[in-house]
């Protein structure tokens, strides 16, 4: 089945620094990937849609200058949290749709736990 | 925005069937119903999806009512490893975004 790999699984950084998270589709090509954020005891919240070769589309309320998304190839999307602050500490999860059908399900990475100190 | 409502929590005895309901009363004709589950600190795992016919795979069965306003995910023989948060999502065919609701926290009891 479709596999999405996310790296790193955990990262701790100091306030004011930037952190990059990678999302790879291992056995399929993904023209579109999705980034979610999840706070403790809450559901997943869609942050942005990453489009290969073009600009990402951000959900309302998500700062595009703070959460930089790059989707330079059909198998890799990156999310960079710039000038991270403690309130950015969260669980970040990426996903991509495997399979060629329009109703194919999304497959998710195992998430990145970001802690900003 | 999520277009589904689910009970916040449910318990199920180990070995028994777990029936998880989902209401999607505003679903449109071309919107699919997807089910995922999330075990603590992991990414969501795809379970099953359907449009209007009932579906079954190695993990679960999906029963969609005739009017498509609700559905039920059935785990036929729940095990302790099925303890997770289960999410029901509707998505337009060909549409991209999946919006998660609050899900149902299923606890399988020994």
PDB file of C-alpha atoms in Angstrom:
ATOM      1  CA  UNK A   1       0.000   0.000   0.000  1.00  0.00           C
ATOM      2  CA  UNK A   2       0.887   3.660  -0.209  1.00  0.00           C
ATOM      3  CA  UNK A   3       3.509   4.698   2.326  1.00  0.00           C
ATOM      4  CA  UNK A   4       4.192   8.198   3.545  1.00  0.00           C
ATOM      5  CA  UNK A   5       7.369   8.787   5.507  1.00  0.00           C
ATOM      6  CA  UNK A   6       7.909  11.769   7.751  1.00  0.00           C
ATOM      7  CA  UNK A   7      11.169  12.969   9.276  1.00  0.00           C
ATOM      8  CA  UNK A   8      12.120  13.708  11.977  1.00  0.00           C
ATOM      9  CA  UNK A   9       9.708  11.991  14.322  1.00  0.00           C
ATOM     10  CA  UNK A  10      10.694  14.284  17.182  1.00  0.00           C
ATOM     11  CA  UNK A  11      12.507  17.594  17.325  1.00  0.00           C
ATOM     12  CA  UNK A  12      13.303  20.007  20.111  1.00  0.00           C
ATOM     13  CA  UNK A  13      14.419  23.497  19.211  1.00  0.00           C
ATOM     14  CA  UNK A  14      15.015  26.786  20.913  1.00  0.00           C
ATOM     15  CA  UNK A  15      12.658  29.695  20.564  1.00  0.00           C
ATOM     16  CA  UNK A  16      13.504  31.841  17.556  1.00  0.00           C
ATOM     17  CA  UNK A  17      15.061  29.092  15.481  1.00  0.00           C
ATOM     18  CA  UNK A  18      13.591  27.406  12.402  1.00  0.00           C
ATOM     19  CA  UNK A  19      12.741  23.754  11.975  1.00  0.00           C
ATOM     20  CA  UNK A  20      12.245  21.809   8.765  1.00  0.00           C
ATOM     21  CA  UNK A  21      10.040  18.732   8.540  1.00  0.00           C
ATOM     22  CA  UNK A  22      10.180  16.421   5.534  1.00  0.00           C
ATOM     23  CA  UNK A  23       7.367  14.371   4.079  1.00  0.00           C
ATOM     24  CA  UNK A  24       8.050  11.741   1.444  1.00  0.00           C
ATOM     25  CA  UNK A  25       5.802   9.477  -0.556  1.00  0.00           C
ATOM     26  CA  UNK A  26       7.853   6.301  -0.774  1.00  0.00           C
ATOM     27  CA  UNK A  27       6.140   4.187  -3.385  1.00  0.00           C
ATOM     28  CA  UNK A  28       4.000   6.618  -5.313  1.00  0.00           C
ATOM     29  CA  UNK A  29       4.087  10.108  -6.739  1.00  0.00           C
ATOM     30  CA  UNK A  30       2.068  12.808  -5.057  1.00  0.00           C
ATOM     31  CA  UNK A  31       1.307  16.035  -6.855  1.00  0.00           C
ATOM     32  CA  UNK A  32      -0.520  17.171  -3.751  1.00  0.00           C
ATOM     33  CA  UNK A  33       0.358  16.715  -0.114  1.00  0.00           C
ATOM     34  CA  UNK A  34      -1.359  18.021   2.987  1.00  0.00           C
ATOM     35  CA  UNK A  35      -0.038  19.328   6.271  1.00  0.00           C
ATOM     36  CA  UNK A  36      -1.956  19.026   9.515  1.00  0.00           C
ATOM     37  CA  UNK A  37      -1.343  20.165  13.066  1.00  0.00           C
ATOM     38  CA  UNK A  38      -2.693  18.508  16.165  1.00  0.00           C
ATOM     39  CA  UNK A  39      -2.645  19.865  19.693  1.00  0.00           C
ATOM     40  CA  UNK A  40      -3.018  17.542  22.693  1.00  0.00           C
ATOM     41  CA  UNK A  41      -6.464  15.978  23.040  1.00  0.00           C
ATOM     42  CA  UNK A  42      -7.670  17.741  19.898  1.00  0.00           C
ATOM     43  CA  UNK A  43      -8.429  16.644  16.378  1.00  0.00           C
ATOM     44  CA  UNK A  44      -6.244  17.173  13.332  1.00  0.00           C
ATOM     45  CA  UNK A  45      -6.452  20.620  11.833  1.00  0.00           C
ATOM     46  CA  UNK A  46      -5.613  21.103   8.168  1.00  0.00           C
ATOM     47  CA  UNK A  47      -2.968  23.787   7.768  1.00  0.00           C
ATOM     48  CA  UNK A  48      -2.190  23.820   4.081  1.00  0.00           C
ATOM     49  CA  UNK A  49      -2.268  21.998   0.793  1.00  0.00           C
ATOM     50  CA  UNK A  50       1.116  21.557  -0.834  1.00  0.00           C
ATOM     51  CA  UNK A  51       1.153  21.540  -4.633  1.00  0.00           C
ATOM     52  CA  UNK A  52       4.128  20.229  -6.604  1.00  0.00           C
ATOM     53  CA  UNK A  53       5.709  22.994  -8.600  1.00  0.00           C
ATOM     54  CA  UNK A  54       3.443  25.743  -7.364  1.00  0.00           C
ATOM     55  CA  UNK A  55       2.556  27.702  -4.259  1.00  0.00           C
ATOM     56  CA  UNK A  56       0.889  26.067  -1.328  1.00  0.00           C
ATOM     57  CA  UNK A  57      -2.680  26.878  -0.400  1.00  0.00           C
ATOM     58  CA  UNK A  58      -3.125  27.805   3.250  1.00  0.00           C
ATOM     59  CA  UNK A  59      -6.211  27.402   5.378  1.00  0.00           C
ATOM     60  CA  UNK A  60      -7.737  30.468   6.925  1.00  0.00           C
ATOM     61  CA  UNK A  61      -5.815  31.653   9.948  1.00  0.00           C
ATOM     62  CA  UNK A  62      -2.568  29.880   9.082  1.00  0.00           C
ATOM     63  CA  UNK A  63       0.352  32.245   8.553  1.00  0.00           C
ATOM     64  CA  UNK A  64       2.043  31.422   5.280  1.00  0.00           C
ATOM     65  CA  UNK A  65       5.185  33.350   6.184  1.00  0.00           C
ATOM     66  CA  UNK A  66       5.574  31.376   9.372  1.00  0.00           C
ATOM     67  CA  UNK A  67       4.878  27.940   7.939  1.00  0.00           C
ATOM     68  CA  UNK A  68       6.848  27.734   4.717  1.00  0.00           C
ATOM     69  CA  UNK A  69       5.955  24.874   2.428  1.00  0.00           C
ATOM     70  CA  UNK A  70       8.056  23.646  -0.459  1.00  0.00           C
ATOM     71  CA  UNK A  71       6.979  20.860  -2.795  1.00  0.00           C
ATOM     72  CA  UNK A  72       9.838  20.659  -5.230  1.00  0.00           C
ATOM     73  CA  UNK A  73       9.353  17.091  -6.419  1.00  0.00           C
ATOM     74  CA  UNK A  74       6.581  14.544  -6.790  1.00  0.00           C
ATOM     75  CA  UNK A  75       7.771  12.648  -3.734  1.00  0.00           C
ATOM     76  CA  UNK A  76       8.873  15.336  -1.293  1.00  0.00           C
ATOM     77  CA  UNK A  77       7.201  18.191   0.526  1.00  0.00           C
ATOM     78  CA  UNK A  78       8.786  20.149   3.347  1.00  0.00           C
ATOM     79  CA  UNK A  79       7.287  22.293   6.079  1.00  0.00           C
ATOM     80  CA  UNK A  80       9.541  24.850   7.728  1.00  0.00           C
ATOM     81  CA  UNK A  81       8.401  26.426  10.956  1.00  0.00           C
ATOM     82  CA  UNK A  82      10.201  29.754  10.991  1.00  0.00           C
ATOM     83  CA  UNK A  83      11.114  31.659  14.132  1.00  0.00           C
ATOM     84  CA  UNK A  84       9.474  29.009  16.248  1.00  0.00           C
ATOM     85  CA  UNK A  85       7.883  29.908  19.563  1.00  0.00           C
ATOM     86  CA  UNK A  86       6.613  27.703  22.379  1.00  0.00           C
ATOM     87  CA  UNK A  87       3.045  28.051  21.108  1.00  0.00           C
ATOM     88  CA  UNK A  88       4.147  26.338  17.889  1.00  0.00           C
ATOM     89  CA  UNK A  89       4.849  23.185  19.885  1.00  0.00           C
ATOM     90  CA  UNK A  90       2.525  20.609  18.402  1.00  0.00           C
ATOM     91  CA  UNK A  91       2.226  17.357  16.469  1.00  0.00           C
ATOM     92  CA  UNK A  92       2.646  17.980  12.742  1.00  0.00           C
ATOM     93  CA  UNK A  93       1.385  15.355  10.313  1.00  0.00           C
ATOM     94  CA  UNK A  94       1.629  15.169   6.551  1.00  0.00           C
ATOM     95  CA  UNK A  95      -0.423  13.144   4.122  1.00  0.00           C
ATOM     96  CA  UNK A  96      -0.740  12.341   0.456  1.00  0.00           C
ATOM     97  CA  UNK A  97      -3.251  10.562  -1.706  1.00  0.00           C
ATOM     98  CA  UNK A  98      -2.060   7.261  -3.019  1.00  0.00           C
ATOM     99  CA  UNK A  99      -3.620   5.555  -6.000  1.00  0.00           C
ATOM    100  CA  UNK A 100      -4.808   7.018  -9.253  1.00  0.00           C
ATOM    101  CA  UNK A 101      -8.523   7.114  -8.543  1.00  0.00           C
ATOM    102  CA  UNK A 102     -10.242  10.340  -7.590  1.00  0.00           C
ATOM    103  CA  UNK A 103     -11.704   8.671  -4.502  1.00  0.00           C
ATOM    104  CA  UNK A 104      -8.417   7.195  -3.324  1.00  0.00           C
ATOM    105  CA  UNK A 105      -7.854   7.709   0.407  1.00  0.00           C
ATOM    106  CA  UNK A 106      -5.201   9.869   1.982  1.00  0.00           C
ATOM    107  CA  UNK A 107      -2.279   8.134   3.622  1.00  0.00           C
ATOM    108  CA  UNK A 108      -0.584   9.753   6.553  1.00  0.00           C
ATOM    109  CA  UNK A 109       2.921   9.954   7.885  1.00  0.00           C
ATOM    110  CA  UNK A 110       3.602   9.105  11.495  1.00  0.00           C
ATOM    111  CA  UNK A 111       3.920  12.716  12.504  1.00  0.00           C
ATOM    112  CA  UNK A 112       6.581  14.991  13.937  1.00  0.00           C
ATOM    113  CA  UNK A 113       6.458  16.036  17.564  1.00  0.00           C
ATOM    114  CA  UNK A 114       7.835  19.580  17.756  1.00  0.00           C
ATOM    115  CA  UNK A 115       8.789  21.031  21.111  1.00  0.00           C
ATOM    116  CA  UNK A 116       9.949  24.635  21.237  1.00  0.00           C
ATOM    117  CA  UNK A 117      11.751  25.614  24.431  1.00  0.00           C
TER     118      UNK A 117
ATOM    119  CA  UNK B   1     -15.173  22.330   8.093  1.00  0.00           C
ATOM    120  CA  UNK B   2     -16.032  18.827   9.183  1.00  0.00           C
ATOM    121  CA  UNK B   3     -19.450  17.709   8.038  1.00  0.00           C
ATOM    122  CA  UNK B   4     -19.767  14.796  10.416  1.00  0.00           C
ATOM    123  CA  UNK B   5     -20.819  14.236  14.003  1.00  0.00           C
ATOM    124  CA  UNK B   6     -19.744  11.305  16.132  1.00  0.00           C
ATOM    125  CA  UNK B   7     -20.188  10.360  19.777  1.00  0.00           C
ATOM    126  CA  UNK B   8     -17.132  11.461  21.747  1.00  0.00           C
ATOM    127  CA  UNK B   9     -16.441   8.102  23.332  1.00  0.00           C
ATOM    128  CA  UNK B  10     -17.501   4.454  23.390  1.00  0.00           C
ATOM    129  CA  UNK B  11     -16.492   1.279  25.168  1.00  0.00           C
ATOM    130  CA  UNK B  12     -16.498  -2.204  23.734  1.00  0.00           C
ATOM    131  CA  UNK B  13     -15.727  -5.571  25.296  1.00  0.00           C
ATOM    132  CA  UNK B  14     -12.815  -7.446  23.815  1.00  0.00           C
ATOM    133  CA  UNK B  15     -13.959  -9.997  21.260  1.00  0.00           C
ATOM    134  CA  UNK B  16     -17.280  -8.301  20.671  1.00  0.00           C
ATOM    135  CA  UNK B  17     -18.252  -6.239  17.669  1.00  0.00           C
ATOM    136  CA  UNK B  18     -17.623  -2.507  17.920  1.00  0.00           C
ATOM    137  CA  UNK B  19     -20.217  -0.412  16.108  1.00  0.00           C
ATOM    138  CA  UNK B  20     -19.184   3.199  15.634  1.00  0.00           C
ATOM    139  CA  UNK B  21     -21.858   5.557  14.307  1.00  0.00           C
ATOM    140  CA  UNK B  22     -21.408   8.712  12.264  1.00  0.00           C
ATOM    141  CA  UNK B  23     -23.947  11.274  11.164  1.00  0.00           C
ATOM    142  CA  UNK B  24     -23.424  13.148   7.918  1.00  0.00           C
ATOM    143  CA  UNK B  25     -26.886  14.523   7.264  1.00  0.00           C
ATOM    144  CA  UNK B  26     -25.727  17.174   4.782  1.00  0.00           C
ATOM    145  CA  UNK B  27     -23.765  14.783   2.607  1.00  0.00           C
ATOM    146  CA  UNK B  28     -24.007  15.391  -1.123  1.00  0.00           C
ATOM    147  CA  UNK B  29     -24.497  12.777  -3.807  1.00  0.00           C
ATOM    148  CA  UNK B  30     -20.871  12.688  -4.881  1.00  0.00           C
ATOM    149  CA  UNK B  31     -19.315  12.727  -1.420  1.00  0.00           C
ATOM    150  CA  UNK B  32     -17.574   9.646  -0.120  1.00  0.00           C
ATOM    151  CA  UNK B  33     -17.429   8.554   3.511  1.00  0.00           C
ATOM    152  CA  UNK B  34     -13.968   7.665   4.823  1.00  0.00           C
ATOM    153  CA  UNK B  35     -12.977   6.172   8.141  1.00  0.00           C
ATOM    154  CA  UNK B  36      -9.617   6.537   9.807  1.00  0.00           C
ATOM    155  CA  UNK B  37      -8.296   5.742  13.222  1.00  0.00           C
ATOM    156  CA  UNK B  38      -5.492   7.276  15.230  1.00  0.00           C
ATOM    157  CA  UNK B  39      -3.593   5.513  17.919  1.00  0.00           C
ATOM    158  CA  UNK B  40      -1.905   7.795  20.391  1.00  0.00           C
ATOM    159  CA  UNK B  41       1.023   9.764  18.965  1.00  0.00           C
ATOM    160  CA  UNK B  42       0.788   8.217  15.517  1.00  0.00           C
ATOM    161  CA  UNK B  43      -0.543   9.394  12.181  1.00  0.00           C
ATOM    162  CA  UNK B  44      -4.092   8.419  11.221  1.00  0.00           C
ATOM    163  CA  UNK B  45      -4.509   4.986   9.660  1.00  0.00           C
ATOM    164  CA  UNK B  46      -6.903   4.484   6.770  1.00  0.00           C
ATOM    165  CA  UNK B  47      -9.603   1.890   7.435  1.00  0.00           C
ATOM    166  CA  UNK B  48     -12.256   1.926   4.731  1.00  0.00           C
ATOM    167  CA  UNK B  49     -14.363   4.171   2.520  1.00  0.00           C
ATOM    168  CA  UNK B  50     -17.561   4.023   0.521  1.00  0.00           C
ATOM    169  CA  UNK B  51     -20.094   5.994  -1.476  1.00  0.00           C
ATOM    170  CA  UNK B  52     -23.451   4.292  -1.052  1.00  0.00           C
ATOM    171  CA  UNK B  53     -22.936   0.555  -1.017  1.00  0.00           C
ATOM    172  CA  UNK B  54     -21.814  -1.302   2.055  1.00  0.00           C
ATOM    173  CA  UNK B  55     -18.129  -2.135   2.014  1.00  0.00           C
ATOM    174  CA  UNK B  56     -16.000  -4.728   3.740  1.00  0.00           C
ATOM    175  CA  UNK B  57     -12.278  -5.278   3.927  1.00  0.00           C
ATOM    176  CA  UNK B  58      -9.880  -7.134   6.168  1.00  0.00           C
ATOM    177  CA  UNK B  59     -10.138  -4.478   8.863  1.00  0.00           C
ATOM    178  CA  UNK B  60     -13.788  -3.539   9.054  1.00  0.00           C
ATOM    179  CA  UNK B  61     -17.198  -3.203   7.472  1.00  0.00           C
ATOM    180  CA  UNK B  62     -18.879   0.042   6.519  1.00  0.00           C
ATOM    181  CA  UNK B  63     -22.646   0.246   6.523  1.00  0.00           C
ATOM    182  CA  UNK B  64     -24.146   3.322   4.864  1.00  0.00           C
ATOM    183  CA  UNK B  65     -27.854   4.007   5.254  1.00  0.00           C
ATOM    184  CA  UNK B  66     -29.992   4.191   2.158  1.00  0.00           C
ATOM    185  CA  UNK B  67     -30.446   7.944   2.499  1.00  0.00           C
ATOM    186  CA  UNK B  68     -26.672   8.235   3.094  1.00  0.00           C
ATOM    187  CA  UNK B  69     -27.196  10.513   6.057  1.00  0.00           C
ATOM    188  CA  UNK B  70     -25.395   8.221   8.434  1.00  0.00           C
ATOM    189  CA  UNK B  71     -23.014   5.323   8.488  1.00  0.00           C
ATOM    190  CA  UNK B  72     -21.634   2.759  10.898  1.00  0.00           C
ATOM    191  CA  UNK B  73     -18.150   1.350  11.068  1.00  0.00           C
ATOM    192  CA  UNK B  74     -18.099  -2.197  12.367  1.00  0.00           C
ATOM    193  CA  UNK B  75     -15.039  -3.862  13.833  1.00  0.00           C
ATOM    194  CA  UNK B  76     -16.286  -7.458  13.983  1.00  0.00           C
ATOM    195  CA  UNK B  77     -14.110  -8.750  16.812  1.00  0.00           C
ATOM    196  CA  UNK B  78     -12.549  -5.905  18.738  1.00  0.00           C
ATOM    197  CA  UNK B  79      -9.125  -6.416  20.273  1.00  0.00           C
ATOM    198  CA  UNK B  80      -7.216  -4.276  22.737  1.00  0.00           C
ATOM    199  CA  UNK B  81      -5.157  -2.945  19.840  1.00  0.00           C
ATOM    200  CA  UNK B  82      -8.300  -1.422  18.359  1.00  0.00           C
ATOM    201  CA  UNK B  83      -8.363   1.146  21.165  1.00  0.00           C
ATOM    202  CA  UNK B  84      -7.986   4.428  19.259  1.00  0.00           C
ATOM    203  CA  UNK B  85      -9.780   7.566  18.122  1.00  0.00           C
ATOM    204  CA  UNK B  86     -11.928   6.840  15.080  1.00  0.00           C
ATOM    205  CA  UNK B  87     -12.670   9.579  12.580  1.00  0.00           C
ATOM    206  CA  UNK B  88     -15.433   9.661   9.999  1.00  0.00           C
ATOM    207  CA  UNK B  89     -14.827  12.074   7.112  1.00  0.00           C
ATOM    208  CA  UNK B  90     -16.817  13.021   4.040  1.00  0.00           C
ATOM    209  CA  UNK B  91     -15.079  14.244   0.925  1.00  0.00           C
ATOM    210  CA  UNK B  92     -16.200  15.206  -2.542  1.00  0.00           C
ATOM    211  CA  UNK B  93     -14.981  12.833  -5.245  1.00  0.00           C
ATOM    212  CA  UNK B  94     -11.946  14.421  -6.754  1.00  0.00           C
ATOM    213  CA  UNK B  95     -11.836  16.978  -3.981  1.00  0.00           C
ATOM    214  CA  UNK B  96      -8.622  17.299  -2.145  1.00  0.00           C
ATOM    215  CA  UNK B  97      -9.062  18.311   1.411  1.00  0.00           C
ATOM    216  CA  UNK B  98      -9.951  16.000   4.284  1.00  0.00           C
ATOM    217  CA  UNK B  99     -11.357  17.863   7.271  1.00  0.00           C
ATOM    218  CA  UNK B 100     -11.348  15.953  10.523  1.00  0.00           C
ATOM    219  CA  UNK B 101     -14.105  16.212  13.091  1.00  0.00           C
ATOM    220  CA  UNK B 102     -13.714  15.371  16.743  1.00  0.00           C
ATOM    221  CA  UNK B 103     -13.923  11.610  16.311  1.00  0.00           C
ATOM    222  CA  UNK B 104     -14.927   8.824  18.697  1.00  0.00           C
ATOM    223  CA  UNK B 105     -12.502   7.563  21.294  1.00  0.00           C
ATOM    224  CA  UNK B 106     -13.023   3.802  21.395  1.00  0.00           C
ATOM    225  CA  UNK B 107     -11.786   1.891  24.398  1.00  0.00           C
ATOM    226  CA  UNK B 108     -11.726  -1.888  24.136  1.00  0.00           C
ATOM    227  CA  UNK B 109     -12.066  -3.400  27.575  1.00  0.00           C
ATOM    228  CA  UNK B 110     -10.519  -6.775  28.471  1.00  0.00           C
TER     229      UNK B 110
END
